[in-house]
Amino acid sequence: MTVTAIVGANWGDEGKGKMTDALAAASAYVVRYQGGSNAGHTIINGYGKFALHMLPSGVFYPHVTNVIGPGTAVDADVLLRELEELQARGVPQPKLVISERAQLVLSVHRLFDELEEGRLKDRSFGSTKRGIAPFYADKYAKLGVQAADLFDRDRLRQRVEQSLAAKNILLQHLYGTQPLDAAELTDSLMTYGEKLRPYLADTTSLLDEAINKGESILVEGQLGALRDPDHGIYPYSTSSSTLAGFAAIGAGVTARAIERVIAVVKAYSSCVGAGPFVTELEGDEAEQLRRRGGDAGEYGVTTGRPRRVGWLDAVATRYGCMLQGATEVALTNVDVLGYLAQIPVCIGYKLADGSVTDRFPVTAKLGDAEPVWQVLPGWQCDISGIESFDELPREAQNYVRFVEACIGVPIATVSVGPRREQLFRL
Ligand code: GDP
């Protein structure tokens, strides 16, 4: 087996970081291939609890080479800070390589993200304001700065001037603020060049050699299938593809090498930011689930915002697994549901025209969709210490099997707690 993708089947926050941290033990490479510091992966292991935003989740193993691929949005401040934090907390210096083709999130991207969300007010998309949408807009408008551009001042200055030309007009006339100075932005970027230089490499050739040698590579997705800009809940999507298929591009690995796709599915639903969310709970029911979810309640790793929560949505999850091309599923946070006498699962959507469907509709039809529930008996006990499927209470086994039948992909792993060791294979 060469390349395994670990990706989200839902809206993100499914527990991909935990799964990657666990599987990295037997991997040579862990690769980030899209997104930037706009989402966090929570990892709890022998070194403590960490929220990684930029670093790949393999950084806790000295034998793993961690790669930041060309498809990512590199926030150098966050990346360097995370490296310092690891060192301060006793984690051995990780092996890290960053693609020289990866592009940098600039301060102006963060500024535009902030100003635009402010301008949109209650029509905003709930951005984490890490500059991701303006970053990818610039990338595809060919205005971005690659890491390799940081070592030639004149060339960099030209790139920055080109990028600021239209932005300064918007800053002054749309947002009513001061224009930015190209020389200042160039100087601050040059300082990152020196700091990043030791990590930069041709990661595409590195991974190609690793594939040819049959080494084991994990590619780690950020957010989930429903945030994909093409197939998700556009415009409440993110700005880079969250799909395993995009790993071929964003990591720079040949598509035919991705043989195994682990879709991480949460045993209930959670969602940060705006957009339609069919199984969303309100009031006390939501608060109960939010308080118990994850390792410390369902609050965003990046923003601290309370996450929207709901019961498992099998319509959205089956669609997410299909988009990911999942060969297996890891079902996480099953322990969280232990307080419930009955557990609803959404098995269909009733649409505005009265029809019922089990296919995930376009965003325009999602707002009015209502969940069709099937209610399963709960197990009402703590399963966080359980180490095999056979030891699970019958009701928990039935829940896992029911979800599996709904989504049509084998559940190969069940996670019953946030710590690395709290999972078992089926
Ligand atoms: P990621 O972005 O997909 O890595 O997910 P996040 O780290 O944003 O959110 C997942 C949350 O669930 C974190 O708080 C994890 O510590 C937690 N978590 C992961 N797996 C489990 C599990 O099986 N049970 C519980 N209770 N928490 C889990």
GROMACS .gro file of C-alpha atoms and ligand atoms in nm:
model
  454
    1MET     CA    1   0.000   0.000   0.000
    2THR     CA    2   0.152   0.334  -0.089
    3VAL     CA    3  -0.082   0.631  -0.050
    4THR     CA    4  -0.368   0.639   0.201
    5ALA     CA    5  -0.594   0.944   0.217
    6ILE     CA    6  -0.754   1.044   0.546
    7VAL     CA    7  -1.038   1.280   0.467
    8GLY     CA    8  -1.361   1.415   0.612
    9ALA     CA    9  -1.701   1.289   0.496
   10ASN     CA   10  -1.897   1.568   0.664
   11TRP     CA   11  -1.843   1.940   0.735
   12GLY     CA   12  -1.502   1.903   0.900
   13ASP     CA   13  -1.401   1.838   1.263
   14GLU     CA   14  -1.468   1.466   1.222
   15GLY     CA   15  -1.149   1.363   1.403
   16LYS     CA   16  -0.909   1.337   1.109
   17GLY     CA   17  -0.618   1.464   1.320
   18LYS     CA   18  -0.664   1.188   1.573
   19MET     CA   19  -0.688   0.924   1.299
   20THR     CA   20  -0.379   1.058   1.120
   21ASP     CA   21  -0.182   1.072   1.445
   22ALA     CA   22  -0.278   0.711   1.514
   23LEU     CA   23  -0.200   0.582   1.164
   24ALA     CA   24   0.121   0.783   1.127
   25ALA     CA   25   0.290   0.532   1.359
   26ALA     CA   26   0.320   0.297   1.059
   27SER     CA   27   0.383   0.562   0.790
   28ALA     CA   28   0.695   0.716   0.640
   29TYR     CA   29   0.529   1.038   0.521
   30VAL     CA   30   0.233   1.252   0.631
   31VAL     CA   31   0.130   1.517   0.378
   32ARG     CA   32  -0.098   1.822   0.398
   33TYR     CA   33  -0.234   1.902   0.052
   34GLN     CA   34  -0.495   2.181   0.078
   35GLY     CA   35  -0.618   2.461   0.300
   36GLY     CA   36  -0.419   2.660   0.550
   37SER     CA   37  -0.450   2.762   0.912
   38ASN     CA   38  -0.829   2.794   0.888
   39ALA     CA   39  -0.906   2.465   1.061
   40GLY     CA   40  -0.744   2.282   1.348
   41HIS     CA   41  -0.670   1.918   1.406
   42THR     CA   42  -0.689   1.815   1.771
   43ILE     CA   43  -0.436   1.555   1.877
   44ILE     CA   44  -0.403   1.405   2.223
   45ASN     CA   45  -0.104   1.177   2.280
   46GLY     CA   46   0.180   1.119   2.526
   47TYR     CA   47   0.311   1.475   2.476
   48GLY     CA   48  -0.022   1.634   2.571
   49LYS     CA   49  -0.305   1.801   2.379
   50PHE     CA   50  -0.228   1.993   2.061
   51ALA     CA   51  -0.430   2.186   1.802
   52LEU     CA   52  -0.235   2.177   1.476
   53HIS     CA   53  -0.339   2.430   1.213
   54MET     CA   54  -0.050   2.423   0.967
   55LEU     CA   55   0.172   2.130   1.058
   56PRO     CA   56   0.088   1.781   0.933
   57SER     CA   57  -0.035   1.543   1.205
   58GLY     CA   58   0.274   1.321   1.176
   59VAL     CA   59   0.498   1.566   1.364
   60PHE     CA   60   0.492   1.360   1.683
   61TYR     CA   61   0.691   1.074   1.529
   62PRO     CA   62   1.064   1.123   1.464
   63HIS     CA   63   1.054   0.861   1.185
   64VAL     CA   64   0.786   1.048   0.985
   65THR     CA   65   0.872   1.302   0.716
   66ASN     CA   66   0.602   1.568   0.727
   67VAL     CA   67   0.528   1.739   0.397
   68ILE     CA   68   0.340   2.060   0.323
   69GLY     CA   69   0.240   2.025  -0.040
   70PRO     CA   70   0.204   2.282  -0.320
   71GLY     CA   71  -0.178   2.291  -0.286
   72THR     CA   72  -0.173   2.435   0.065
   73ALA     CA   73  -0.200   2.795   0.184
   74VAL     CA   74   0.113   2.841   0.393
   75ASP     CA   75   0.066   3.079   0.684
   76ALA     CA   76   0.432   3.120   0.781
   77ASP     CA   77   0.356   3.290   1.115
   78VAL     CA   78   0.132   3.008   1.230
   79LEU     CA   79   0.369   2.742   1.100
   80LEU     CA   80   0.675   2.884   1.276
   81ARG     CA   81   0.477   2.938   1.596
   82GLU     CA   82   0.357   2.578   1.594
   83LEU     CA   83   0.712   2.451   1.548
   84GLU     CA   84   0.822   2.662   1.847
   85GLU     CA   85   0.533   2.533   2.055
   86LEU     CA   86   0.624   2.171   1.983
   87GLN     CA   87   0.981   2.238   2.089
   88ALA     CA   88   0.872   2.418   2.406
   89ARG     CA   89   0.651   2.123   2.500
   90GLY     CA   90   0.919   1.860   2.461
   91VAL     CA   91   0.833   1.714   2.121
   92PRO     CA   92   1.151   1.613   1.934
   93GLN     CA   93   1.230   1.834   1.633
   94PRO     CA   94   1.005   1.693   1.355
   95LYS     CA   95   1.122   1.623   1.003
   96LEU     CA   96   0.943   1.886   0.793
   97VAL     CA   97   0.962   1.973   0.424
   98ILE     CA   98   0.762   2.245   0.252
   99SER     CA   99   0.709   2.251  -0.122
  100GLU     CA  100   0.901   2.536  -0.284
  101ARG     CA  101   0.591   2.573  -0.503
  102ALA     CA  102   0.358   2.619  -0.205
  103GLN     CA  103   0.218   2.971  -0.189
  104LEU     CA  104   0.217   3.203   0.109
  105VAL     CA  105  -0.080   3.360   0.281
  106LEU     CA  106   0.006   3.730   0.292
  107SER     CA  107  -0.099   3.981   0.555
  108VAL     CA  108  -0.308   4.148   0.286
  109HIS     CA  109  -0.510   3.826   0.242
  110ARG     CA  110  -0.597   3.823   0.611
  111LEU     CA  111  -0.684   4.192   0.593
  112PHE     CA  112  -0.919   4.140   0.297
  113ASP     CA  113  -1.085   3.842   0.465
  114GLU     CA  114  -1.156   4.055   0.771
  115LEU     CA  115  -1.275   4.361   0.576
  116GLU     CA  116  -1.500   4.157   0.347
  117GLU     CA  117  -1.666   3.965   0.633
  118GLY     CA  118  -1.721   4.303   0.802
  119ARG     CA  119  -1.873   4.448   0.486
  120LEU     CA  120  -2.109   4.150   0.440
  121LYS     CA  121  -2.223   4.173   0.805
  122ASP     CA  122  -2.513   3.928   0.859
  123ARG     CA  123  -2.470   3.790   0.505
  124SER     CA  124  -2.114   3.680   0.585
  125PHE     CA  125  -1.997   3.321   0.537
  126GLY     CA  126  -1.857   3.274   0.885
  127SER     CA  127  -1.497   3.287   0.764
  128THR     CA  128  -1.224   3.209   1.016
  129LYS     CA  129  -1.054   3.525   0.879
  130ARG     CA  130  -0.726   3.346   0.810
  131GLY     CA  131  -0.713   3.491   0.459
  132ILE     CA  132  -0.797   3.166   0.283
  133ALA     CA  133  -1.055   3.289   0.028
  134PRO     CA  134  -0.846   3.594  -0.079
  135PHE     CA  135  -0.538   3.367  -0.090
  136TYR     CA  136  -0.695   3.115  -0.330
  137ALA     CA  137  -0.856   3.398  -0.532
  138ASP     CA  138  -0.507   3.543  -0.584
  139LYS     CA  139  -0.357   3.204  -0.657
  140TYR     CA  140  -0.595   3.135  -0.942
  141ALA     CA  141  -0.573   3.495  -1.064
  142LYS     CA  142  -0.196   3.431  -1.088
  143LEU     CA  143  -0.119   3.696  -0.829
  144GLY     CA  144   0.016   3.461  -0.561
  145VAL     CA  145   0.366   3.434  -0.414
  146GLN     CA  146   0.536   3.095  -0.418
  147ALA     CA  147   0.783   3.010  -0.142
  148ALA     CA  148   1.058   2.998  -0.404
  149ASP     CA  149   0.985   3.366  -0.488
  150LEU     CA  150   1.112   3.481  -0.148
  151PHE     CA  151   1.481   3.489  -0.244
  152ASP     CA  152   1.491   3.744  -0.526
  153ARG     CA  153   1.391   4.086  -0.395
  154ASP     CA  154   1.333   4.254  -0.732
  155ARG     CA  155   1.119   3.973  -0.863
  156LEU     CA  156   0.924   3.956  -0.539
  157ARG     CA  157   0.867   4.332  -0.538
  158GLN     CA  158   0.725   4.311  -0.890
  159ARG     CA  159   0.489   4.031  -0.786
  160VAL     CA  160   0.374   4.228  -0.482
  161GLU     CA  161   0.320   4.547  -0.685
  162GLN     CA  162   0.111   4.355  -0.935
  163SER     CA  163  -0.094   4.206  -0.655
  164LEU     CA  164  -0.147   4.536  -0.473
  165ALA     CA  165  -0.249   4.738  -0.781
  166ALA     CA  166  -0.618   4.644  -0.773
  167LYS     CA  167  -0.625   4.575  -0.399
  168ASN     CA  168  -0.520   4.929  -0.310
  169ILE     CA  169  -0.811   5.068  -0.510
  170LEU     CA  170  -1.050   4.840  -0.321
  171LEU     CA  171  -0.891   4.928   0.012
  172GLN     CA  172  -0.940   5.299  -0.049
  173HIS     CA  173  -1.269   5.306  -0.235
  174LEU     CA  174  -1.463   4.998  -0.121
  175TYR     CA  175  -1.339   4.953   0.234
  176GLY     CA  176  -1.240   5.314   0.305
  177THR     CA  177  -0.896   5.232   0.450
  178GLN     CA  178  -0.534   5.314   0.373
  179PRO     CA  179  -0.352   5.164   0.071
  180LEU     CA  180  -0.059   4.928   0.136
  181ASP     CA  181   0.303   4.992   0.053
  182ALA     CA  182   0.464   4.737  -0.183
  183ALA     CA  183   0.816   4.793  -0.048
  184GLU     CA  184   0.707   4.730   0.311
  185LEU     CA  185   0.518   4.414   0.221
  186THR     CA  186   0.817   4.290   0.018
  187ASP     CA  187   1.057   4.350   0.310
  188SER     CA  188   0.838   4.163   0.554
  189LEU     CA  189   0.806   3.871   0.310
  190MET     CA  190   1.184   3.856   0.265
  191THR     CA  191   1.223   3.787   0.639
  192TYR     CA  192   1.007   3.473   0.602
  193GLY     CA  193   1.233   3.353   0.322
  194GLU     CA  194   1.527   3.310   0.558
  195LYS     CA  195   1.314   3.140   0.822
  196LEU     CA  196   1.154   2.897   0.577
  197ARG     CA  197   1.467   2.824   0.371
  198PRO     CA  198   1.577   2.517   0.572
  199TYR     CA  199   1.245   2.345   0.505
  200LEU     CA  200   1.195   2.417   0.135
  201ALA     CA  201   1.237   2.135  -0.116
  202ASP     CA  202   1.101   1.978  -0.432
  203THR     CA  203   0.845   1.772  -0.242
  204THR     CA  204   0.685   1.637  -0.560
  205SER     CA  205   1.006   1.453  -0.658
  206LEU     CA  206   1.055   1.345  -0.297
  207LEU     CA  207   0.710   1.183  -0.287
  208ASP     CA  208   0.752   1.034  -0.633
  209GLU     CA  209   1.068   0.858  -0.514
  210ALA     CA  210   0.888   0.742  -0.199
  211ILE     CA  211   0.603   0.599  -0.409
  212ASN     CA  212   0.848   0.420  -0.637
  213LYS     CA  213   1.009   0.262  -0.332
  214GLY     CA  214   0.666   0.151  -0.204
  215GLU     CA  215   0.689   0.362   0.111
  216SER     CA  216   0.375   0.429   0.306
  217ILE     CA  217   0.234   0.780   0.267
  218LEU     CA  218  -0.064   0.940   0.442
  219VAL     CA  219  -0.227   1.239   0.278
  220GLU     CA  220  -0.431   1.435   0.526
  221GLY     CA  221  -0.736   1.635   0.423
  222GLN     CA  222  -0.862   1.946   0.595
  223LEU     CA  223  -1.234   2.017   0.655
  224GLY     CA  224  -1.481   1.774   0.492
  225ALA     CA  225  -1.647   1.675   0.165
  226LEU     CA  226  -1.944   1.907   0.213
  227ARG     CA  227  -1.708   2.206   0.218
  228ASP     CA  228  -1.569   2.122  -0.124
  229PRO     CA  229  -1.610   2.422  -0.357
  230ASP     CA  230  -1.740   2.210  -0.650
  231HIS     CA  231  -1.944   1.941  -0.478
  232GLY     CA  232  -2.028   2.086  -0.137
  233ILE     CA  233  -2.266   2.347   0.002
  234TYR     CA  234  -2.136   2.632  -0.214
  235PRO     CA  235  -2.105   2.922  -0.133
  236TYR     CA  236  -2.072   2.803   0.229
  237SER     CA  237  -1.775   2.600   0.116
  238THR     CA  238  -1.404   2.649   0.159
  239SER     CA  239  -1.174   2.768  -0.118
  240SER     CA  240  -0.974   2.454  -0.195
  241SER     CA  241  -1.094   2.105  -0.271
  242THR     CA  242  -1.138   1.891   0.039
  243LEU     CA  243  -1.158   1.568  -0.160
  244ALA     CA  244  -0.916   1.276  -0.165
  245GLY     CA  245  -0.898   1.313  -0.542
  246PHE     CA  246  -0.745   1.657  -0.499
  247ALA     CA  247  -0.461   1.505  -0.296
  248ALA     CA  248  -0.307   1.395  -0.624
  249ILE     CA  249  -0.279   1.760  -0.720
  250GLY     CA  250  -0.233   1.938  -0.390
  251ALA     CA  251   0.023   1.692  -0.255
  252GLY     CA  252   0.178   1.613  -0.592
  253VAL     CA  253   0.132   1.236  -0.595
  254THR     CA  254   0.021   1.042  -0.897
  255ALA     CA  255  -0.356   0.974  -0.885
  256ARG     CA  256  -0.311   0.602  -0.938
  257ALA     CA  257  -0.106   0.574  -0.618
  258ILE     CA  258  -0.400   0.667  -0.391
  259GLU     CA  259  -0.528   0.318  -0.318
  260ARG     CA  260  -0.696   0.355   0.017
  261VAL     CA  261  -0.934   0.631   0.120
  262ILE     CA  262  -1.041   0.647   0.483
  263ALA     CA  263  -1.343   0.874   0.517
  264VAL     CA  264  -1.371   0.996   0.874
  265VAL     CA  265  -1.734   1.019   0.985
  266LYS     CA  266  -1.857   1.158   1.314
  267ALA     CA  267  -2.126   0.962   1.500
  268TYR     CA  268  -2.333   1.285   1.507
  269SER     CA  269  -2.308   1.607   1.305
  270SER     CA  270  -2.120   1.928   1.378
  271CYS     CA  271  -2.060   2.229   1.163
  272VAL     CA  272  -1.877   2.560   1.207
  273GLY     CA  273  -1.984   2.869   1.018
  274ALA     CA  274  -2.285   2.955   0.808
  275GLY     CA  275  -2.487   2.746   0.561
  276PRO     CA  276  -2.772   2.495   0.549
  277PHE     CA  277  -2.752   2.219   0.810
  278VAL     CA  278  -3.054   1.991   0.785
  279THR     CA  279  -3.017   1.794   1.110
  280GLU     CA  280  -2.926   2.093   1.326
  281LEU     CA  281  -3.052   2.089   1.686
  282GLU     CA  282  -3.151   2.393   1.884
  283GLY     CA  283  -3.187   2.480   2.251
  284ASP     CA  284  -3.130   2.236   2.533
  285GLU     CA  285  -3.093   1.929   2.311
  286ALA     CA  286  -2.814   2.104   2.118
  287GLU     CA  287  -2.646   2.227   2.435
  288GLN     CA  288  -2.640   1.874   2.585
  289LEU     CA  289  -2.471   1.732   2.276
  290ARG     CA  290  -2.236   2.030   2.233
  291ARG     CA  291  -2.118   2.005   2.593
  292ARG     CA  292  -2.039   1.633   2.561
  293GLY     CA  293  -1.893   1.630   2.208
  294GLY     CA  294  -1.526   1.590   2.114
  295ASP     CA  295  -1.263   1.605   2.386
  296ALA     CA  296  -1.382   1.927   2.551
  297GLY     CA  297  -1.718   2.014   2.399
  298GLU     CA  298  -1.791   2.119   2.042
  299TYR     CA  299  -1.612   2.452   2.023
  300GLY     CA  300  -1.400   2.544   1.719
  301VAL     CA  301  -1.026   2.467   1.750
  302THR     CA  302  -0.938   2.777   1.546
  303THR     CA  303  -1.207   3.021   1.654
  304GLY     CA  304  -1.340   2.894   1.988
  305ARG     CA  305  -1.690   2.946   1.843
  306PRO     CA  306  -1.963   2.704   1.960
  307ARG     CA  307  -2.009   2.451   1.681
  308ARG     CA  308  -2.357   2.390   1.544
  309VAL     CA  309  -2.454   2.032   1.626
  310GLY     CA  310  -2.716   1.777   1.520
  311TRP     CA  311  -2.781   1.407   1.479
  312LEU     CA  312  -2.602   1.200   1.219
  313ASP     CA  313  -2.711   1.286   0.868
  314ALA     CA  314  -2.686   0.967   0.662
  315VAL     CA  315  -2.793   1.147   0.343
  316ALA     CA  316  -2.507   1.397   0.366
  317THR     CA  317  -2.262   1.134   0.491
  318ARG     CA  318  -2.333   0.884   0.213
  319TYR     CA  319  -2.285   1.166  -0.037
  320GLY     CA  320  -1.962   1.269   0.139
  321CYS     CA  321  -1.829   0.913   0.127
  322MET     CA  322  -1.918   0.889  -0.241
  323LEU     CA  323  -1.735   1.215  -0.320
  324GLN     CA  324  -1.432   1.095  -0.128
  325GLY     CA  325  -1.433   0.756  -0.302
  326ALA     CA  326  -1.413   0.604   0.045
  327THR     CA  327  -1.279   0.249   0.059
  328GLU     CA  328  -1.349   0.241   0.434
  329VAL     CA  329  -1.492   0.457   0.710
  330ALA     CA  330  -1.359   0.550   1.053
  331LEU     CA  331  -1.656   0.630   1.277
  332THR     CA  332  -1.546   0.865   1.556
  333ASN     CA  333  -1.700   1.012   1.871
  334VAL     CA  334  -1.928   0.710   1.919
  335ASP     CA  335  -1.869   0.738   2.297
  336VAL     CA  336  -2.029   1.085   2.297
  337LEU     CA  337  -2.376   0.937   2.233
  338GLY     CA  338  -2.367   0.724   2.549
  339TYR     CA  339  -2.604   0.958   2.741
  340LEU     CA  340  -2.900   0.901   2.508
  341ALA     CA  341  -3.193   0.661   2.550
  342GLN     CA  342  -3.280   0.707   2.184
  343ILE     CA  343  -3.063   0.820   1.894
  344PRO     CA  344  -3.222   0.970   1.582
  345VAL     CA  345  -3.046   0.927   1.245
  346CYS     CA  346  -3.154   1.124   0.939
  347ILE     CA  347  -3.221   0.877   0.656
  348GLY     CA  348  -3.393   1.107   0.405
  349TYR     CA  349  -3.483   1.467   0.327
  350LYS     CA  350  -3.833   1.597   0.272
  351LEU     CA  351  -3.801   1.875   0.014
  352ALA     CA  352  -4.016   2.187  -0.033
  353ASP     CA  353  -4.223   2.018  -0.307
  354GLY     CA  354  -4.320   1.739  -0.065
  355SER     CA  355  -4.098   1.473  -0.223
  356VAL     CA  356  -3.865   1.264  -0.009
  357THR     CA  357  -3.514   1.188  -0.126
  358ASP     CA  358  -3.207   1.009   0.003
  359ARG     CA  359  -2.982   1.199  -0.239
  360PHE     CA  360  -2.803   1.513  -0.125
  361PRO     CA  361  -2.957   1.808  -0.313
  362VAL     CA  362  -2.805   2.134  -0.438
  363THR     CA  363  -2.768   2.421  -0.191
  364ALA     CA  364  -3.069   2.602  -0.342
  365LYS     CA  365  -3.295   2.316  -0.224
  366LEU     CA  366  -3.122   2.245   0.106
  367GLY     CA  367  -3.255   2.541   0.301
  368ASP     CA  368  -3.610   2.402   0.300
  369ALA     CA  369  -3.517   2.034   0.339
  370GLU     CA  370  -3.650   1.864   0.653
  371PRO     CA  371  -3.500   1.551   0.802
  372VAL     CA  372  -3.675   1.214   0.792
  373TRP     CA  373  -3.570   1.032   1.108
  374GLN     CA  374  -3.517   0.673   1.206
  375VAL     CA  375  -3.477   0.639   1.582
  376LEU     CA  376  -3.243   0.376   1.727
  377PRO     CA  377  -3.216   0.262   2.091
  378GLY     CA  378  -2.919   0.409   2.279
  379TRP     CA  379  -2.675   0.211   2.499
  380GLN     CA  380  -2.671   0.456   2.791
  381CYS     CA  381  -2.328   0.372   2.930
  382ASP     CA  382  -1.964   0.475   2.900
  383ILE     CA  383  -1.788   0.291   2.616
  384SER     CA  384  -1.467   0.498   2.617
  385GLY     CA  385  -1.258   0.214   2.763
  386ILE     CA  386  -1.379  -0.053   2.520
  387GLU     CA  387  -1.114  -0.211   2.298
  388SER     CA  388  -1.306  -0.426   2.049
  389PHE     CA  389  -1.632  -0.431   1.856
  390ASP     CA  390  -1.746  -0.749   2.030
  391GLU     CA  391  -1.723  -0.579   2.370
  392LEU     CA  392  -1.953  -0.293   2.266
  393PRO     CA  393  -2.308  -0.305   2.405
  394ARG     CA  394  -2.550  -0.460   2.153
  395GLU     CA  395  -2.719  -0.121   2.092
  396ALA     CA  396  -2.386   0.042   2.006
  397GLN     CA  397  -2.301  -0.243   1.768
  398ASN     CA  398  -2.640  -0.198   1.605
  399TYR     CA  399  -2.584   0.176   1.571
  400VAL     CA  400  -2.251   0.118   1.395
  401ARG     CA  401  -2.402  -0.146   1.165
  402PHE     CA  402  -2.704   0.075   1.089
  403VAL     CA  403  -2.482   0.369   0.991
  404GLU     CA  404  -2.272   0.135   0.778
  405ALA     CA  405  -2.579   0.008   0.593
  406CYS     CA  406  -2.704   0.364   0.536
  407ILE     CA  407  -2.378   0.494   0.392
  408GLY     CA  408  -2.285   0.180   0.199
  409VAL     CA  409  -1.915   0.178   0.294
  410PRO     CA  410  -1.758  -0.066   0.543
  411ILE     CA  411  -1.684   0.087   0.883
  412ALA     CA  412  -1.334  -0.044   0.950
  413THR     CA  413  -1.245   0.162   1.258
  414VAL     CA  414  -1.446   0.282   1.556
  415SER     CA  415  -1.313   0.560   1.778
  416VAL     CA  416  -1.442   0.581   2.134
  417GLY     CA  417  -1.242   0.871   2.276
  418PRO     CA  418  -1.007   1.153   2.176
  419ARG     CA  419  -0.681   0.984   2.278
  420ARG     CA  420  -0.459   0.809   2.026
  421GLU     CA  421  -0.520   0.462   2.168
  422GLN     CA  422  -0.899   0.495   2.198
  423LEU     CA  423  -0.989   0.317   1.874
  424PHE     CA  424  -1.023  -0.034   1.738
  425ARG     CA  425  -1.048  -0.205   1.400
  426LEU     CA  426  -1.351  -0.412   1.307
  427GDP     P1  427  -1.032   1.729   1.265
  427GDP     O1  428  -1.017   1.868   1.216
  427GDP     O2  429  -1.110   1.641   1.173
  427GDP     O3  430  -0.902   1.670   1.306
  427GDP     O4  431  -1.122   1.737   1.396
  427GDP     P2  432  -1.110   1.839   1.522
  427GDP     O5  433  -0.985   1.814   1.595
  427GDP     O6  434  -1.140   1.976   1.478
  427GDP     O7  435  -1.236   1.792   1.606
  427GDP     C1  436  -1.254   1.662   1.648
  427GDP     C2  437  -1.283   1.664   1.796
  427GDP     O8  438  -1.321   1.535   1.838
  427GDP     C3  439  -1.161   1.697   1.880
  427GDP     O9  440  -1.205   1.761   1.999
  427GDP     C4  441  -1.103   1.560   1.911
  427GDP    O10  442  -1.021   1.560   2.027
  427GDP     C5  443  -1.228   1.483   1.932
  427GDP     N1  444  -1.228   1.340   1.905
  427GDP     C6  445  -1.176   1.270   1.800
  427GDP     N2  446  -1.215   1.141   1.807
  427GDP     C7  447  -1.294   1.131   1.919
  427GDP     C8  448  -1.369   1.025   1.977
  427GDP    O11  449  -1.374   0.913   1.927
  427GDP     N3  450  -1.439   1.055   2.090
  427GDP     C9  451  -1.439   1.177   2.148
  427GDP     N4  452  -1.509   1.197   2.259
  427GDP     N5  453  -1.371   1.280   2.094
  427GDP    C10  454  -1.301   1.257   1.980
   0.00000   0.00000   0.00000
